PDB file of C-alpha atoms in Angstrom:
ATOM      1  CA  UNK F1215       0.000   0.000   0.000  1.00  0.00           C
ATOM      2  CA  UNK F1216       1.203   3.479  -0.820  1.00  0.00           C
ATOM      3  CA  UNK F1217       2.550   5.541   2.069  1.00  0.00           C
ATOM      4  CA  UNK F1218       0.097   8.359   1.351  1.00  0.00           C
ATOM      5  CA  UNK F1219      -2.908   6.085   1.956  1.00  0.00           C
ATOM      6  CA  UNK F1220      -3.870   5.869   5.597  1.00  0.00           C
ATOM      7  CA  UNK F1221      -4.713   2.431   6.926  1.00  0.00           C
ATOM      8  CA  UNK F1222      -8.372   2.071   7.828  1.00  0.00           C
ATOM      9  CA  UNK F1223      -7.347  -0.835  10.043  1.00  0.00           C
ATOM     10  CA  UNK F1224      -6.265   1.787  12.545  1.00  0.00           C
ATOM     11  CA  UNK F1225      -9.368   2.668  14.612  1.00  0.00           C
ATOM     12  CA  UNK F1226      -8.117   6.201  15.203  1.00  0.00           C
ATOM     13  CA  UNK F1227      -7.774   6.855  11.468  1.00  0.00           C
ATOM     14  CA  UNK F1228     -11.247   5.441  10.789  1.00  0.00           C
ATOM     15  CA  UNK F1229     -12.873   7.451  13.592  1.00  0.00           C
ATOM     16  CA  UNK F1230     -11.082  10.634  12.506  1.00  0.00           C
ATOM     17  CA  UNK F1231     -12.311  10.240   8.924  1.00  0.00           C
ATOM     18  CA  UNK F1232     -15.851   9.518  10.139  1.00  0.00           C
ATOM     19  CA  UNK F1233     -15.750  12.629  12.335  1.00  0.00           C
ATOM     20  CA  UNK F1234     -14.507  14.729   9.416  1.00  0.00           C
ATOM     21  CA  UNK F1235     -17.296  13.430   7.210  1.00  0.00           C
ATOM     22  CA  UNK F1236     -19.925  14.281   9.814  1.00  0.00           C
ATOM     23  CA  UNK F1237     -19.619  18.045   9.182  1.00  0.00           C
ATOM     24  CA  UNK F1238     -18.810  20.126   6.131  1.00  0.00           C
ATOM     25  CA  UNK F1239     -15.733  21.674   7.773  1.00  0.00           C
ATOM     26  CA  UNK F1240     -13.390  18.822   6.791  1.00  0.00           C
ATOM     27  CA  UNK F1241     -15.713  16.853   4.519  1.00  0.00           C
ATOM     28  CA  UNK F1242     -13.751  17.442   1.309  1.00  0.00           C
ATOM     29  CA  UNK F1243     -10.443  16.540   2.949  1.00  0.00           C
ATOM     30  CA  UNK F1244     -11.896  13.249   4.217  1.00  0.00           C
ATOM     31  CA  UNK F1245     -13.391  12.411   0.817  1.00  0.00           C
ATOM     32  CA  UNK F1246     -10.005  12.995  -0.809  1.00  0.00           C
ATOM     33  CA  UNK F1247      -8.384  10.659   1.724  1.00  0.00           C
ATOM     34  CA  UNK F1248     -10.874   7.898   0.975  1.00  0.00           C
ATOM     35  CA  UNK F1249     -10.588   8.308  -2.782  1.00  0.00           C
ATOM     36  CA  UNK F1250      -6.856   7.579  -2.523  1.00  0.00           C
ATOM     37  CA  UNK F1251      -7.904   3.949  -2.143  1.00  0.00           C
ATOM     38  CA  UNK F1252      -8.717   4.003  -5.856  1.00  0.00           C
ATOM     39  CA  UNK F1253      -5.001   3.494  -6.477  1.00  0.00           C
ATOM     40  CA  UNK F1254      -5.159   0.021  -4.946  1.00  0.00           C
ATOM     41  CA  UNK F1255      -5.611  -3.211  -6.838  1.00  0.00           C
ATOM     42  CA  UNK F1256      -8.904  -5.030  -6.207  1.00  0.00           C
ATOM     43  CA  UNK F1257      -7.301  -7.584  -3.884  1.00  0.00           C
ATOM     44  CA  UNK F1258      -5.733  -4.735  -1.838  1.00  0.00           C
ATOM     45  CA  UNK F1259      -8.996  -2.772  -1.697  1.00  0.00           C
ATOM     46  CA  UNK F1260     -11.254  -5.676  -0.661  1.00  0.00           C
ATOM     47  CA  UNK F1261     -10.208  -5.735   3.050  1.00  0.00           C
ATOM     48  CA  UNK F1262     -11.153  -2.048   3.361  1.00  0.00           C
ATOM     49  CA  UNK F1263     -14.460  -2.358   1.504  1.00  0.00           C
ATOM     50  CA  UNK F1264     -16.769  -2.481   4.490  1.00  0.00           C
ATOM     51  CA  UNK F1265     -15.094   0.478   6.170  1.00  0.00           C
ATOM     52  CA  UNK F1266     -15.159   2.532   2.965  1.00  0.00           C
ATOM     53  CA  UNK F1267     -18.879   1.836   2.620  1.00  0.00           C
ATOM     54  CA  UNK F1268     -19.427   2.762   6.276  1.00  0.00           C
ATOM     55  CA  UNK F1269     -17.622   6.073   5.692  1.00  0.00           C
ATOM     56  CA  UNK F1270     -19.686   6.666   2.563  1.00  0.00           C
ATOM     57  CA  UNK F1271     -22.824   6.089   4.641  1.00  0.00           C
ATOM     58  CA  UNK F1272     -21.604   8.737   7.104  1.00  0.00           C
ATOM     59  CA  UNK F1273     -21.057  11.137   4.196  1.00  0.00           C
ATOM     60  CA  UNK F1274     -24.542  10.371   2.876  1.00  0.00           C
ATOM     61  CA  UNK F1275     -26.129  11.016   6.275  1.00  0.00           C
ATOM     62  CA  UNK F1276     -24.253  14.298   6.616  1.00  0.00           C
ATOM     63  CA  UNK F1277     -25.289  15.603   3.216  1.00  0.00           C
ATOM     64  CA  UNK F1278     -28.838  14.388   3.654  1.00  0.00           C
ATOM     65  CA  UNK F1279     -29.089  16.119   7.008  1.00  0.00           C
ATOM     66  CA  UNK F1280     -27.572  19.376   5.802  1.00  0.00           C
ATOM     67  CA  UNK F1281     -28.937  19.733   2.303  1.00  0.00           C
ATOM     68  CA  UNK F1282     -30.965  16.664   1.374  1.00  0.00           C
ATOM     69  CA  UNK F1283     -29.330  14.291  -1.110  1.00  0.00           C
ATOM     70  CA  UNK F1284     -31.491  14.089  -4.197  1.00  0.00           C
ATOM     71  CA  UNK F1285     -30.602  14.442  -7.870  1.00  0.00           C
ATOM     72  CA  UNK F1286     -33.661  16.643  -8.368  1.00  0.00           C
ATOM     73  CA  UNK F1287     -32.898  19.230  -5.707  1.00  0.00           C
ATOM     74  CA  UNK F1288     -31.457  22.596  -6.658  1.00  0.00           C
ATOM     75  CA  UNK F1289     -28.364  23.312  -4.574  1.00  0.00           C
ATOM     76  CA  UNK F1290     -26.907  26.533  -3.364  1.00  0.00           C
ATOM     77  CA  UNK F1291     -23.561  27.248  -4.970  1.00  0.00           C
ATOM     78  CA  UNK F1292     -21.725  26.726  -1.670  1.00  0.00           C
ATOM     79  CA  UNK F1293     -22.910  23.090  -1.433  1.00  0.00           C
ATOM     80  CA  UNK F1294     -21.892  22.033  -4.947  1.00  0.00           C
ATOM     81  CA  UNK F1295     -18.320  20.944  -4.028  1.00  0.00           C
ATOM     82  CA  UNK F1296     -19.632  18.651  -1.274  1.00  0.00           C
ATOM     83  CA  UNK F1297     -22.260  17.006  -3.422  1.00  0.00           C
ATOM     84  CA  UNK F1298     -19.756  16.702  -6.263  1.00  0.00           C
ATOM     85  CA  UNK F1299     -17.230  14.933  -4.015  1.00  0.00           C
ATOM     86  CA  UNK F1300     -19.933  12.587  -2.739  1.00  0.00           C
ATOM     87  CA  UNK F1301     -21.127  11.752  -6.249  1.00  0.00           C
ATOM     88  CA  UNK F1302     -17.517  11.158  -7.332  1.00  0.00           C
ATOM     89  CA  UNK F1303     -17.272   8.657  -4.492  1.00  0.00           C
ATOM     90  CA  UNK F1304     -20.432   6.888  -5.659  1.00  0.00           C
ATOM     91  CA  UNK F1305     -19.134   6.688  -9.228  1.00  0.00           C
ATOM     92  CA  UNK F1306     -15.885   5.224  -7.921  1.00  0.00           C
ATOM     93  CA  UNK F1307     -17.742   2.642  -5.814  1.00  0.00           C
ATOM     94  CA  UNK F1308     -19.891   1.673  -8.799  1.00  0.00           C
ATOM     95  CA  UNK F1309     -16.823   1.345 -11.032  1.00  0.00           C
ATOM     96  CA  UNK F1310     -14.889  -0.706  -8.467  1.00  0.00           C
ATOM     97  CA  UNK F1311     -17.882  -2.629  -7.080  1.00  0.00           C
ATOM     98  CA  UNK F1312     -16.311  -6.007  -7.855  1.00  0.00           C
ATOM     99  CA  UNK F1313     -13.508  -5.149  -5.414  1.00  0.00           C
ATOM    100  CA  UNK F1314     -15.947  -4.844  -2.506  1.00  0.00           C
ATOM    101  CA  UNK F1315     -17.063  -7.861  -0.468  1.00  0.00           C
ATOM    102  CA  UNK F1316     -20.304  -9.370  -1.745  1.00  0.00           C
ATOM    103  CA  UNK F1317     -21.804  -9.545   1.756  1.00  0.00           C
ATOM    104  CA  UNK F1318     -22.250  -5.740   1.727  1.00  0.00           C
ATOM    105  CA  UNK F1319     -23.964  -5.622  -1.674  1.00  0.00           C
ATOM    106  CA  UNK F1320     -27.253  -4.487  -0.133  1.00  0.00           C
ATOM    107  CA  UNK F1321     -25.548  -1.514   1.563  1.00  0.00           C
ATOM    108  CA  UNK F1322     -23.781  -0.601  -1.673  1.00  0.00           C
ATOM    109  CA  UNK F1323     -27.045  -0.843  -3.619  1.00  0.00           C
ATOM    110  CA  UNK F1324     -28.808   1.465  -1.187  1.00  0.00           C
ATOM    111  CA  UNK F1325     -26.068   4.082  -1.647  1.00  0.00           C
ATOM    112  CA  UNK F1326     -26.040   3.810  -5.413  1.00  0.00           C
TER     113      UNK F1326
END
């Protein structure tokens, strides 16, 4: 694994990312950190799949609570970067879906 990718095996790293995703203050930073996992091969990504989906669920809850996540909602200009980062994450998950454990397929489907 690349040195610039933080290990989600470390509970502190996982909790810190979840905390950052729970508000807009550090939301974009946390999304960038998670998207670094795109550099991994499928077999390297698989062990982190459940935690990545859990973090994506935190991001979803944050955006839903703050601005309502819906493709048909008009956003204020200030919220566009957050929704864009979240949607980029969903596209990445869809593209790399085969790298995620099959036992979390229902959670992935509900996000997508």
